[in-house]
mmCIF file with all atom_site columns, C-alpha atoms in Angstrom:
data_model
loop_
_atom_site.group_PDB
_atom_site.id
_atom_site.type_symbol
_atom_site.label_atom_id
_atom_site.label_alt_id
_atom_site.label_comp_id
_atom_site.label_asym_id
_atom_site.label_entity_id
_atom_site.label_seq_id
_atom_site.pdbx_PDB_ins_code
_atom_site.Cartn_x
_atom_site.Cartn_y
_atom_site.Cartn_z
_atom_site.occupancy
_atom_site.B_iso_or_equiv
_atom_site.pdbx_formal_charge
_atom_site.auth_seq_id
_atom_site.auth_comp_id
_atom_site.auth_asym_id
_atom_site.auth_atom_id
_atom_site.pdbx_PDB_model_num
ATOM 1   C CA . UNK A 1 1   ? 59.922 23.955  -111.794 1.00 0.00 ? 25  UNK A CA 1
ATOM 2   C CA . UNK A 1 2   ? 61.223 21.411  -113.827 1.00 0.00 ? 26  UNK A CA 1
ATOM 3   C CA . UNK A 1 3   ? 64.978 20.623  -113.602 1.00 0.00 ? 27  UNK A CA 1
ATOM 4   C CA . UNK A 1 4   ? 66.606 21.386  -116.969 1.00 0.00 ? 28  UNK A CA 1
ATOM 5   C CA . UNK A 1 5   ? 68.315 18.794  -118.723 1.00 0.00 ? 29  UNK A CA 1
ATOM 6   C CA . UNK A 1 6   ? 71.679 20.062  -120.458 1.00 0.00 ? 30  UNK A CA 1
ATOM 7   C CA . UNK A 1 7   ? 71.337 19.789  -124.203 1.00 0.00 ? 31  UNK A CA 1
ATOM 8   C CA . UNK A 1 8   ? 74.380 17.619  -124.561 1.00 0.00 ? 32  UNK A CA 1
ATOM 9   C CA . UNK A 1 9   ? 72.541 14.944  -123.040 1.00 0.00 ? 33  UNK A CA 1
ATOM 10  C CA . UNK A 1 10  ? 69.227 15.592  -124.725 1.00 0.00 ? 34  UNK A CA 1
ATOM 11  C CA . UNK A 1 11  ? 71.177 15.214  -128.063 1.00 0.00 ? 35  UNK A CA 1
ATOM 12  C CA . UNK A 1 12  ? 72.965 11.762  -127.412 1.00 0.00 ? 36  UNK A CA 1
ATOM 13  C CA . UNK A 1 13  ? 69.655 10.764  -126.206 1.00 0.00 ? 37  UNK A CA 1
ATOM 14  C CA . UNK A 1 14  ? 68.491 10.241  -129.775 1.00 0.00 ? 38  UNK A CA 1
ATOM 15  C CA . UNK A 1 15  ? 71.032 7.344   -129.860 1.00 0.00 ? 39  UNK A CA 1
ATOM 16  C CA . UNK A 1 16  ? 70.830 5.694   -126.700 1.00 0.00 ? 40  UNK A CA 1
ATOM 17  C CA . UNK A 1 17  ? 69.379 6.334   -123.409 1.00 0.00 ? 41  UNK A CA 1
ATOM 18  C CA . UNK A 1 18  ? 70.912 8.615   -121.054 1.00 0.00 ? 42  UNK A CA 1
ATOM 19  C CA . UNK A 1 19  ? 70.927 7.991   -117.297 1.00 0.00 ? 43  UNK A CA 1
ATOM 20  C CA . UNK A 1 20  ? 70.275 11.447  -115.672 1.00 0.00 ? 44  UNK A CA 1
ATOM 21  C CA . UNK A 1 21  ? 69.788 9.407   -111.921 1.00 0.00 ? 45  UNK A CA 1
ATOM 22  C CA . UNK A 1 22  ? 69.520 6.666   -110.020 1.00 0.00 ? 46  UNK A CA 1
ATOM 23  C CA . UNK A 1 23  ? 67.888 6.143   -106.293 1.00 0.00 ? 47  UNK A CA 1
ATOM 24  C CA . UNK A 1 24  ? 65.983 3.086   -104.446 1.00 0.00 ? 48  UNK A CA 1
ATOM 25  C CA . UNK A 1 25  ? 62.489 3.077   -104.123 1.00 0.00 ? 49  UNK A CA 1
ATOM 26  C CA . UNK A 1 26  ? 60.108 0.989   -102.115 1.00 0.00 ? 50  UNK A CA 1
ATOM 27  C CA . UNK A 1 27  ? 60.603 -2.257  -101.442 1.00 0.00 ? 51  UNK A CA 1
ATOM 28  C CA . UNK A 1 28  ? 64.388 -1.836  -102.952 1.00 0.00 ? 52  UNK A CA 1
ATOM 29  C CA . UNK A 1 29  ? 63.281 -1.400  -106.716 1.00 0.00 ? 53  UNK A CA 1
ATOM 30  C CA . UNK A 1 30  ? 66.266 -0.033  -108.221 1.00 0.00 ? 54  UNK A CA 1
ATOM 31  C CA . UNK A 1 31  ? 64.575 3.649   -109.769 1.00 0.00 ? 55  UNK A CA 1
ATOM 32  C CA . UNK A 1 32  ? 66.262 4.827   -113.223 1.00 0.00 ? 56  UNK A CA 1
ATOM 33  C CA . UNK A 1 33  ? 65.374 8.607   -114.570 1.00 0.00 ? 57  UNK A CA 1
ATOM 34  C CA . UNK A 1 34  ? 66.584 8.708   -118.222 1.00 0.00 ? 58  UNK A CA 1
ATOM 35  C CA . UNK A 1 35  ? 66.221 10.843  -120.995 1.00 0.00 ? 59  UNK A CA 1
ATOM 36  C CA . UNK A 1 36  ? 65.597 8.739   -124.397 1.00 0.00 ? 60  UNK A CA 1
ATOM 37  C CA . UNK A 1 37  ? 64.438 10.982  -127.800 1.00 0.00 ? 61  UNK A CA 1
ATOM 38  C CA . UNK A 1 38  ? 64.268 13.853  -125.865 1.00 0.00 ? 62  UNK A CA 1
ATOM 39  C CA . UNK A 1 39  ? 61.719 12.381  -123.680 1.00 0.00 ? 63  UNK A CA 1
ATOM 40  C CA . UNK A 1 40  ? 62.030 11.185  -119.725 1.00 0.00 ? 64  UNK A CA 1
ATOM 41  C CA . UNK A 1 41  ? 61.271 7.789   -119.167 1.00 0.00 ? 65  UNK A CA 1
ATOM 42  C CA . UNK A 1 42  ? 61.269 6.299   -115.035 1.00 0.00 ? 66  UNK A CA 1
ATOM 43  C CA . UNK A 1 43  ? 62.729 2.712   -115.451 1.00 0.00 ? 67  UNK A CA 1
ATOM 44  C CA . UNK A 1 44  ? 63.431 -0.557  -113.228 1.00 0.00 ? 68  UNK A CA 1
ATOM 45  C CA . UNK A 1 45  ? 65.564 -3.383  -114.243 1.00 0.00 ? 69  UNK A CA 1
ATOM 46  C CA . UNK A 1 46  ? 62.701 -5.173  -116.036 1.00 0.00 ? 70  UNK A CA 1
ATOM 47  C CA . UNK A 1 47  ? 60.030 -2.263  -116.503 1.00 0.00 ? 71  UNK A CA 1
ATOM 48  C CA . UNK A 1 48  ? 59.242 1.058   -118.247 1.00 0.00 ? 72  UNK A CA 1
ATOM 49  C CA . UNK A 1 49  ? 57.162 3.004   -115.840 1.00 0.00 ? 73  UNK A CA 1
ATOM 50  C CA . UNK A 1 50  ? 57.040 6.449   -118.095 1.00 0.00 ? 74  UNK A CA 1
ATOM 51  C CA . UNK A 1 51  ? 58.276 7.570   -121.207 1.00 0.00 ? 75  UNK A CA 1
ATOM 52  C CA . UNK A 1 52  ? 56.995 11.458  -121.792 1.00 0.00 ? 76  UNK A CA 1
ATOM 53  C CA . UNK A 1 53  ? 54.719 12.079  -124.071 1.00 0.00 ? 77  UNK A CA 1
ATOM 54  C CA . UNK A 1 54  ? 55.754 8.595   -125.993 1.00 0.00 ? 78  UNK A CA 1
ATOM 55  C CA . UNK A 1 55  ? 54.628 6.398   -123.588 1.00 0.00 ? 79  UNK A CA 1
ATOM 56  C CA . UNK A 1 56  ? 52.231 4.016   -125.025 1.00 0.00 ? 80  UNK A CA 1
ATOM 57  C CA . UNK A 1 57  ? 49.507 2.661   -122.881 1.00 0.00 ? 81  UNK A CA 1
ATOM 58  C CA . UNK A 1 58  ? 48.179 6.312   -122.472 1.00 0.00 ? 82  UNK A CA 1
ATOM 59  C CA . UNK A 1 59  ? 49.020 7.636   -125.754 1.00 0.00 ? 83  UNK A CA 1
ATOM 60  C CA . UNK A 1 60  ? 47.220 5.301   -127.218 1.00 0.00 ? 84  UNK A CA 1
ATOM 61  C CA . UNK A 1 61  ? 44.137 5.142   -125.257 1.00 0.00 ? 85  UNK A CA 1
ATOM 62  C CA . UNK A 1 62  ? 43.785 8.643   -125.148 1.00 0.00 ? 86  UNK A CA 1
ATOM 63  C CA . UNK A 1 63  ? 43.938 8.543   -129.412 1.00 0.00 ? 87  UNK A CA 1
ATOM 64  C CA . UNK A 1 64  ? 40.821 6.267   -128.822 1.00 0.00 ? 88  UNK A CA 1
ATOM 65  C CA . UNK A 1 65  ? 38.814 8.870   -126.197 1.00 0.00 ? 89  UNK A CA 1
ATOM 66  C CA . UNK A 1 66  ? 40.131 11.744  -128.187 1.00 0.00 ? 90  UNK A CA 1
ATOM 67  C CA . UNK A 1 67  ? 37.089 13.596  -129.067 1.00 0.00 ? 91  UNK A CA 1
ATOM 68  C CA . UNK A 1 68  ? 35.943 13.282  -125.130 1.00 0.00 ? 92  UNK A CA 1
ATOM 69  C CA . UNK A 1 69  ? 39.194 15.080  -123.887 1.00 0.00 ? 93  UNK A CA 1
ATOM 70  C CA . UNK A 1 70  ? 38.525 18.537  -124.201 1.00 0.00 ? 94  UNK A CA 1
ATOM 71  C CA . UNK A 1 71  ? 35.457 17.404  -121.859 1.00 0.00 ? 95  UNK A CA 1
ATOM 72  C CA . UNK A 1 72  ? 37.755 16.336  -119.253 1.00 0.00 ? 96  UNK A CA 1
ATOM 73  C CA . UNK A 1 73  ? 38.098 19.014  -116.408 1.00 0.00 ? 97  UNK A CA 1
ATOM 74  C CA . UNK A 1 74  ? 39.028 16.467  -113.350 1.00 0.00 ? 98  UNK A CA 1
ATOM 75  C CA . UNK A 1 75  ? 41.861 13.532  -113.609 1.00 0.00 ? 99  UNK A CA 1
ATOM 76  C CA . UNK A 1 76  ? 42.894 10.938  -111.219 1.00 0.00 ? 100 UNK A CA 1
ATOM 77  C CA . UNK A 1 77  ? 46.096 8.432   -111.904 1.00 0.00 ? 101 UNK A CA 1
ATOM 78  C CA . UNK A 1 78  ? 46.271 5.404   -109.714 1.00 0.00 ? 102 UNK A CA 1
ATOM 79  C CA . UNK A 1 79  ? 50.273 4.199   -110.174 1.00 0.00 ? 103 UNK A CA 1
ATOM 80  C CA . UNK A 1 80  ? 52.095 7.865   -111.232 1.00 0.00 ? 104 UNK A CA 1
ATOM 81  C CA . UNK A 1 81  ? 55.467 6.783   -112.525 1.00 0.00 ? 105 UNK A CA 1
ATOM 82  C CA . UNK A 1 82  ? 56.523 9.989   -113.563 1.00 0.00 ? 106 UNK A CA 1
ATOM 83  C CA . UNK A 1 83  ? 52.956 11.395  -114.684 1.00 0.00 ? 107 UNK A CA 1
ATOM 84  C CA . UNK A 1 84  ? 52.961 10.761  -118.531 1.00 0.00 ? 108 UNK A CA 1
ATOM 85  C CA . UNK A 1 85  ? 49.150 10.045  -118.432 1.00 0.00 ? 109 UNK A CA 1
ATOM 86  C CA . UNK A 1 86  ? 49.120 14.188  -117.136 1.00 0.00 ? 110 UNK A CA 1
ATOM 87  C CA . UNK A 1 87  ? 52.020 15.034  -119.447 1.00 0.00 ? 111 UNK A CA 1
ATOM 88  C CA . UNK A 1 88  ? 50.568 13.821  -122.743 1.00 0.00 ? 112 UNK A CA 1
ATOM 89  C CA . UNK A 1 89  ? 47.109 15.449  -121.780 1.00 0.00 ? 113 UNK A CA 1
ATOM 90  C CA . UNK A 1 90  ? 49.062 18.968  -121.045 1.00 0.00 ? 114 UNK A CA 1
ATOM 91  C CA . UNK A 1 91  ? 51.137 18.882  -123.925 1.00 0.00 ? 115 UNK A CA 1
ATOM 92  C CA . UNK A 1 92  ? 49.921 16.327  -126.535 1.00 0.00 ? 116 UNK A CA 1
ATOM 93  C CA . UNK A 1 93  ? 45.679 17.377  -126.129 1.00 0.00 ? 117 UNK A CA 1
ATOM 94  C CA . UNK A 1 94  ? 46.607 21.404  -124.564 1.00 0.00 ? 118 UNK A CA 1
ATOM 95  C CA . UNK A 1 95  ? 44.425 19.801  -121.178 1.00 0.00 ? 119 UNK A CA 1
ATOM 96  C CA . UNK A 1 96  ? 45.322 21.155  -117.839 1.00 0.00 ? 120 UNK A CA 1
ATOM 97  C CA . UNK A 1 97  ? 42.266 19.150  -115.698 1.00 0.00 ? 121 UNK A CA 1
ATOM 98  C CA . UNK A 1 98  ? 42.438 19.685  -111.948 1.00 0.00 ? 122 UNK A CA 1
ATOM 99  C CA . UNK A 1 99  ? 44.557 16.538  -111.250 1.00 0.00 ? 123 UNK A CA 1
ATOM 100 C CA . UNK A 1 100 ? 45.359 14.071  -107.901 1.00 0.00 ? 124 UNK A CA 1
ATOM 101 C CA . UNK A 1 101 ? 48.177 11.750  -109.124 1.00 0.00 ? 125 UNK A CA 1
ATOM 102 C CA . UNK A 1 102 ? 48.220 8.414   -106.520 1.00 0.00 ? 126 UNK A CA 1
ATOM 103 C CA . UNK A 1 103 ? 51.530 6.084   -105.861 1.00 0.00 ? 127 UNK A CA 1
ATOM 104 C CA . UNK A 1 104 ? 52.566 4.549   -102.785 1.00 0.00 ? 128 UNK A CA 1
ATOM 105 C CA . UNK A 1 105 ? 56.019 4.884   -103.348 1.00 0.00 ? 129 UNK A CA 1
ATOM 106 C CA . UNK A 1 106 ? 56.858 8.131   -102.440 1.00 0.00 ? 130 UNK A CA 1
ATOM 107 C CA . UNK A 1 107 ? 60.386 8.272   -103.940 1.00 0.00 ? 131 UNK A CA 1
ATOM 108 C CA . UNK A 1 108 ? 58.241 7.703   -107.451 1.00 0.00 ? 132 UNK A CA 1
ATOM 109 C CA . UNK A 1 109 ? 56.380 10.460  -106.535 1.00 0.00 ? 133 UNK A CA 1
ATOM 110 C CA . UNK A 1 110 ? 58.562 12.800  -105.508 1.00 0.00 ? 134 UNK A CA 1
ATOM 111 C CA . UNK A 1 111 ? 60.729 12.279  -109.299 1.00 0.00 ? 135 UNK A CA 1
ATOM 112 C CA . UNK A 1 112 ? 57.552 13.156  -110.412 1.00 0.00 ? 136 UNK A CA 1
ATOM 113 C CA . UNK A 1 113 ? 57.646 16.558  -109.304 1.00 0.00 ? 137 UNK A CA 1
ATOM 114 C CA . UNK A 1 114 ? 61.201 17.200  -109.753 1.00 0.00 ? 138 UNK A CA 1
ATOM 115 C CA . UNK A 1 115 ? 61.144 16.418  -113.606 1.00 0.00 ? 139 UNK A CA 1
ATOM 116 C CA . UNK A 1 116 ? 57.986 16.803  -115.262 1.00 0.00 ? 140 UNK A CA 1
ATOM 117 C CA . UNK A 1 117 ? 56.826 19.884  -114.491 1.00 0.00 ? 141 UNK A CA 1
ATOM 118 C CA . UNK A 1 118 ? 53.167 19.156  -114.414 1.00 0.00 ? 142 UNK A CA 1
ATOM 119 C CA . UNK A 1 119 ? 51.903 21.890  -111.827 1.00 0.00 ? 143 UNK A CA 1
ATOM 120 C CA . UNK A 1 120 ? 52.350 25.074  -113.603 1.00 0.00 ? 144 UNK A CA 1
ATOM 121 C CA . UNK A 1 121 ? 48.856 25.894  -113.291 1.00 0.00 ? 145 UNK A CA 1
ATOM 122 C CA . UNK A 1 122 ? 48.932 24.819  -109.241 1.00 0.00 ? 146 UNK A CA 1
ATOM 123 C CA . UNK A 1 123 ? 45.965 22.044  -109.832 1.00 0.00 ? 147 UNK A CA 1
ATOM 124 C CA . UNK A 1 124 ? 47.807 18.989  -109.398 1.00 0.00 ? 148 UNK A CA 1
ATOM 125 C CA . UNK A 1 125 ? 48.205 17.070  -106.084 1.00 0.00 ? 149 UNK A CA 1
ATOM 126 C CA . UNK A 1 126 ? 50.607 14.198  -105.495 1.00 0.00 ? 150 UNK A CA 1
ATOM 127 C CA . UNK A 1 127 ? 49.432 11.625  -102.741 1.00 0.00 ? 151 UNK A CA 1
ATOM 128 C CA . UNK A 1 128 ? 51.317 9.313   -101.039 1.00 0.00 ? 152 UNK A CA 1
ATOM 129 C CA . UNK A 1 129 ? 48.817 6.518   -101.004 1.00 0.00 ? 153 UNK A CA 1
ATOM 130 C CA . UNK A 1 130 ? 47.798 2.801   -101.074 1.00 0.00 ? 154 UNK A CA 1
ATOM 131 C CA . UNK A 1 131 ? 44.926 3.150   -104.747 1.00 0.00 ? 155 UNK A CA 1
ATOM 132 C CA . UNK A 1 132 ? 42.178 1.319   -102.824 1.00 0.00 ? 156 UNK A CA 1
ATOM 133 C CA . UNK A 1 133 ? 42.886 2.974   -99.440  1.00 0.00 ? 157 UNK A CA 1
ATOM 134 C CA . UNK A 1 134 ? 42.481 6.335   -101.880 1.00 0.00 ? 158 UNK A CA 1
ATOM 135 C CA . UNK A 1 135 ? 39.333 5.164   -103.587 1.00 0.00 ? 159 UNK A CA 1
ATOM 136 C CA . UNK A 1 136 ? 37.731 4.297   -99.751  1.00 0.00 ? 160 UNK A CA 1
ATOM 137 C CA . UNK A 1 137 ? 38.340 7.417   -98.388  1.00 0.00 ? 161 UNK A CA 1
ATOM 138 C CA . UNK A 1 138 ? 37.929 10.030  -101.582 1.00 0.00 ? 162 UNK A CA 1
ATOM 139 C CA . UNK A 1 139 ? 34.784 11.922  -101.592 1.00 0.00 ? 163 UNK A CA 1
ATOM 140 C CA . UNK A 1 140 ? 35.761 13.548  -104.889 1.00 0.00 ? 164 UNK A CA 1
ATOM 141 C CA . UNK A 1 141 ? 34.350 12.445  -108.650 1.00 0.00 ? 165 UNK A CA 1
ATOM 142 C CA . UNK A 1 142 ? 36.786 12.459  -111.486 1.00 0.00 ? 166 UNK A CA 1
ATOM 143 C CA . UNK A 1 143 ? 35.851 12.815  -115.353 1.00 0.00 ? 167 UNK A CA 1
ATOM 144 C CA . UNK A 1 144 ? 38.485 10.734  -116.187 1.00 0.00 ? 168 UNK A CA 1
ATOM 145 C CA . UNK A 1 145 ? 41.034 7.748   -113.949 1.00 0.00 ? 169 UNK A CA 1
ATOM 146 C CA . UNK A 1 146 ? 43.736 6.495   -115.297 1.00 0.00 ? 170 UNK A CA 1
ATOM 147 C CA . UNK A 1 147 ? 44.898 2.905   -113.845 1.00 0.00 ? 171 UNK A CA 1
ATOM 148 C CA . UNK A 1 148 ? 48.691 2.082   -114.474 1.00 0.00 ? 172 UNK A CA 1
ATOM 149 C CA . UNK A 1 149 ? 49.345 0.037   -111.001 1.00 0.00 ? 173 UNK A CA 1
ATOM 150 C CA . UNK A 1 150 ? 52.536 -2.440  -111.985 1.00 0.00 ? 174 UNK A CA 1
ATOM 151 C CA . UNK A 1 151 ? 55.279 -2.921  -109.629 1.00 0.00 ? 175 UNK A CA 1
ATOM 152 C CA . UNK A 1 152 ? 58.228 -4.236  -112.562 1.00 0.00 ? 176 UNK A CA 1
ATOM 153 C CA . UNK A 1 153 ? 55.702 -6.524  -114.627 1.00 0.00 ? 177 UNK A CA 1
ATOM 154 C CA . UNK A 1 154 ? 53.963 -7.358  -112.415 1.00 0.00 ? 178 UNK A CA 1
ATOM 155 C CA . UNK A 1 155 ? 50.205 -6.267  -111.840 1.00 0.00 ? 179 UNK A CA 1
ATOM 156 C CA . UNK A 1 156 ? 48.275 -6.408  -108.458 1.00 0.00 ? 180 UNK A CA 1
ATOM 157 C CA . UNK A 1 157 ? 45.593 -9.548  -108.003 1.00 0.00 ? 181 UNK A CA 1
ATOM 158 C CA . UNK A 1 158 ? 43.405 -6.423  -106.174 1.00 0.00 ? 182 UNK A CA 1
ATOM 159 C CA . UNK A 1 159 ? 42.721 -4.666  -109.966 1.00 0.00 ? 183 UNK A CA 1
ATOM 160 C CA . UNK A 1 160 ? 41.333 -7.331  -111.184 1.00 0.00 ? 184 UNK A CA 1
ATOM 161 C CA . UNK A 1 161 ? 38.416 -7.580  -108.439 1.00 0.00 ? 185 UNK A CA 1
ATOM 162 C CA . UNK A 1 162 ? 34.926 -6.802  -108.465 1.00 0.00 ? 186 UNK A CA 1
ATOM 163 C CA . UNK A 1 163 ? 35.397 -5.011  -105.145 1.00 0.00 ? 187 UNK A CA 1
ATOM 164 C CA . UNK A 1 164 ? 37.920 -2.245  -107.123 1.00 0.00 ? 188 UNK A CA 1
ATOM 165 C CA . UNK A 1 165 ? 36.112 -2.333  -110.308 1.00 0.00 ? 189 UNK A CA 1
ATOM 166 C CA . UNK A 1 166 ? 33.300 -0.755  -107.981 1.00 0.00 ? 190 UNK A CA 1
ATOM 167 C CA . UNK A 1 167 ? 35.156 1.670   -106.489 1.00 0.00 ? 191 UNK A CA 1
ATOM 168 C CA . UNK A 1 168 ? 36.554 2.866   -109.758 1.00 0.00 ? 192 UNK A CA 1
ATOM 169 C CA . UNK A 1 169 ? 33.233 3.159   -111.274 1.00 0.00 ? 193 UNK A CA 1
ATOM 170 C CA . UNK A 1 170 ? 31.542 4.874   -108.212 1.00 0.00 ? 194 UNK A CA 1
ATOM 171 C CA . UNK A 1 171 ? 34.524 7.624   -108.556 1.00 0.00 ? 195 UNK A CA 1
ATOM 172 C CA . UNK A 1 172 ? 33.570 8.721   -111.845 1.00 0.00 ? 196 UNK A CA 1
ATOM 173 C CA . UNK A 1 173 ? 31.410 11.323  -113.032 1.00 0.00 ? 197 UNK A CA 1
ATOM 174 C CA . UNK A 1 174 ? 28.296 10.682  -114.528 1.00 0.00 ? 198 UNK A CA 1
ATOM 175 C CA . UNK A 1 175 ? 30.715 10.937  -117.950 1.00 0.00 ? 199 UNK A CA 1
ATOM 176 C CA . UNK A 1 176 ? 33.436 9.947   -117.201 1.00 0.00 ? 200 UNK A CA 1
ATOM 177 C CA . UNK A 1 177 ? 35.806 7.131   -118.505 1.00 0.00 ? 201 UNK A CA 1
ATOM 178 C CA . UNK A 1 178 ? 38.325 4.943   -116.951 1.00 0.00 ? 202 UNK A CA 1
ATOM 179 C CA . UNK A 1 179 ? 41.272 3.743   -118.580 1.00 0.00 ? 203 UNK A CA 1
ATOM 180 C CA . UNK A 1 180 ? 42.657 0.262   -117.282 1.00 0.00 ? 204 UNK A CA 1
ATOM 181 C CA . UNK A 1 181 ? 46.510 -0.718  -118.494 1.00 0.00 ? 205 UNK A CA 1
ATOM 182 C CA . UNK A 1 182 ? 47.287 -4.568  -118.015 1.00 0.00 ? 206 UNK A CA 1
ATOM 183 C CA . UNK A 1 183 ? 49.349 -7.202  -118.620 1.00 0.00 ? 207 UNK A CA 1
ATOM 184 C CA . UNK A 1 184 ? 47.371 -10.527 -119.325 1.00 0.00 ? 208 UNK A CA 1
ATOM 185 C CA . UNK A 1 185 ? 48.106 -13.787 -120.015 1.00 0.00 ? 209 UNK A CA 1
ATOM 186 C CA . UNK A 1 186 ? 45.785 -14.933 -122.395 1.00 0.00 ? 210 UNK A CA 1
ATOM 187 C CA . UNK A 1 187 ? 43.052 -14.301 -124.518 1.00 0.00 ? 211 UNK A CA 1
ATOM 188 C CA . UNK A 1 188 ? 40.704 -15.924 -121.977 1.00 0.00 ? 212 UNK A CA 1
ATOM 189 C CA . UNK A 1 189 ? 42.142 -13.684 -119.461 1.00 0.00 ? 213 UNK A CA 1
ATOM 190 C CA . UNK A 1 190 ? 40.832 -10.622 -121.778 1.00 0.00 ? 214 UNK A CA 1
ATOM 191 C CA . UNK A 1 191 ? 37.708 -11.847 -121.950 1.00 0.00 ? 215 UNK A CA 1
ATOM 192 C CA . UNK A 1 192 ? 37.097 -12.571 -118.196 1.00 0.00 ? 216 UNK A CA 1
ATOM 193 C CA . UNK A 1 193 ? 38.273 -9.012  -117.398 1.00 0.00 ? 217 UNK A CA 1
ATOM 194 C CA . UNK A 1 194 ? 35.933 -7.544  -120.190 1.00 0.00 ? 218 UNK A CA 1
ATOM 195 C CA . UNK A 1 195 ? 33.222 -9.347  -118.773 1.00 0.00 ? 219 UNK A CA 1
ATOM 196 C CA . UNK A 1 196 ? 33.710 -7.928  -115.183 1.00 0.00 ? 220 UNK A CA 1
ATOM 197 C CA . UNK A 1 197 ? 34.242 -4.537  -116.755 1.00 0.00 ? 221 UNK A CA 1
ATOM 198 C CA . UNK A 1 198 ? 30.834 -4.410  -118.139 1.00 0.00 ? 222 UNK A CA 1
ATOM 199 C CA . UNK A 1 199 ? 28.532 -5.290  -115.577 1.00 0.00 ? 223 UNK A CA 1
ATOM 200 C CA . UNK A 1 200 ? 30.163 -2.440  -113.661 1.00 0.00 ? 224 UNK A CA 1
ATOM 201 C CA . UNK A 1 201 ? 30.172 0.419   -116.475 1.00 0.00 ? 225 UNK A CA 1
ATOM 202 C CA . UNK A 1 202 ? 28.012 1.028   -119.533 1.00 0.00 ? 226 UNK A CA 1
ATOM 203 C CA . UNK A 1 203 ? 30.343 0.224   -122.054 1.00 0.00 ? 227 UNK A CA 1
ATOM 204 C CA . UNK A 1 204 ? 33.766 -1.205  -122.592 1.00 0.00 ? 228 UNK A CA 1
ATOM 205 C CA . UNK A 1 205 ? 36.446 -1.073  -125.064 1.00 0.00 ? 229 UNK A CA 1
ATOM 206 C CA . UNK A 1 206 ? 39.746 -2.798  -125.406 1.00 0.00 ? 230 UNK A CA 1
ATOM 207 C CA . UNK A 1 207 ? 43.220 -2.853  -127.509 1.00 0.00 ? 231 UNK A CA 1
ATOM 208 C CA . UNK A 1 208 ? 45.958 -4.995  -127.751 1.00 0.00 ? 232 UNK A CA 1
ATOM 209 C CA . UNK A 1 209 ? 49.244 -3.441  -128.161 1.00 0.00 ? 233 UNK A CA 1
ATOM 210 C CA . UNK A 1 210 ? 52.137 -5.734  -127.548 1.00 0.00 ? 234 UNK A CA 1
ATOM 211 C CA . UNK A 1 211 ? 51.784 -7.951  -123.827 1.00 0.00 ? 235 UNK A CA 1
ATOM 212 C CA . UNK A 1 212 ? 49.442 -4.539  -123.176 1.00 0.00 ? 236 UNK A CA 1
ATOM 213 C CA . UNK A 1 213 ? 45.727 -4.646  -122.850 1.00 0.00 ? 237 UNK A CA 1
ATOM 214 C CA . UNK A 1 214 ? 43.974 -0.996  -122.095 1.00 0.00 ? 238 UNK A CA 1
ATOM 215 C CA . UNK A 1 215 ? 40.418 -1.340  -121.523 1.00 0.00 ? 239 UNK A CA 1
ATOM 216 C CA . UNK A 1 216 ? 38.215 2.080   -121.751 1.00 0.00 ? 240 UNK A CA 1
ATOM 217 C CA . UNK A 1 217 ? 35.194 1.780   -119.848 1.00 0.00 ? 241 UNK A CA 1
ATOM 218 C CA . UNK A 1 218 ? 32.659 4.597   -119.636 1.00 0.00 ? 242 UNK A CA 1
ATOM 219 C CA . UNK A 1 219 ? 30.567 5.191   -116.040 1.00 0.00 ? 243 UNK A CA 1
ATOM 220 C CA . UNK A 1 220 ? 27.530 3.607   -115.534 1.00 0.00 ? 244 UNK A CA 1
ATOM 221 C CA . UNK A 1 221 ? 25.722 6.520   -113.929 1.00 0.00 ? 245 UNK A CA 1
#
């Protein structure tokens, strides 16, 4: 069950963020829960890991697949913050998919559950996990992955290989879509990712929002 915010703090939080608490995660990142428009956000110094149903680089990717969504019965996130990718499918799109959420940083994962009350139809799974180790060793097929793997800004050299793009690919359905949030430097960078992307999946779509690039890629097989 979700722990309730009081109201009080819900109302302020349409003026400025409210800090509901604090703990350190892994590898000492300082781990912020707020409440901001009525919506929880998981924060770091220098990063927004979640913001409810608000939070951009799955709102907005999810507008884009949006007629494929009620298709969707499976869902695996690799980097959970709180779970917004879940939240806006359960409560944005009315989707409840049978759903493994992935972090390594089990003090991330374990505000997930606290707050967002994301398992009240007992289908979700949180794992404690390095993403790779998780793609290695599942034996399950998803109809849709989200990838959101940051730690403050910065992204992992490992999601931009071929070796992952693979994996990612080989864990979808025959239907399914992947949906890759990064931060890139350049334009060129953009183009050398969309060019690994699609000689690994059948078709590939991107948008720019801000320093974010999410690429939609739809399985090969």
């Amino acid at each position: 069950m979700q722990v309730p915010i009081p109201l009080y703090k819900k109302v302020l939080s349409y003026l400025i963020p409210i800090s509901i608490e604090k703990t350190i995660g892994k590898n000492l990142t300082v781990l912020q829960i707020q409440v901001y428009c009525n919506q929880l956000m998981l924060v770091t110094p220098r990063a927004i890991y979640s913001y409810g149903i608000k939070y951009n680089p799955f709102r907005k990717s999810f507008a884009y697949i949006k007629n494929d969504i009620s298709q969707i019965n499976s869902f695996l996130l690799l980097g959970t913050g709180l779970g917004s990718a879940l939240k806006i499918l359960q409560d944005k799109y009315h989707q409840f998919p049978s759903s493994t959420l992935v972090d390594n940083d089990e003090d991330i994962l374990n505000l997930s559950i606290k707050y967002m009350d994301l398992n009240r139809r007992k289908n979700v799974n949180w794992v404690c996990d390095d993403a790779v180790n998780f793609l290695r060793n599942n034996t399950k097929r998803f109809d849709l992955i989200g990838i959101d793997i940051f730690r403050d800004l910065v992204q992992p050299e490992f999601t931009y290989s071929k070796s992952f793009v693979e994996l990612c690919n080989e864990t979808l359905t025959p239907q399914g879509i992947c949906v890759f949030n990064m931060i890139l430097n350049d334009d060129n960078k953009i183009v050398e990712i969309e060019s690994l992307l699609k000689l690994h999946f059948k078709k590939v779509k991107f948008l720019i929002d801000g320093v974010n690039t999410y690429f939609i890629a739809y399985a090969s097989s």
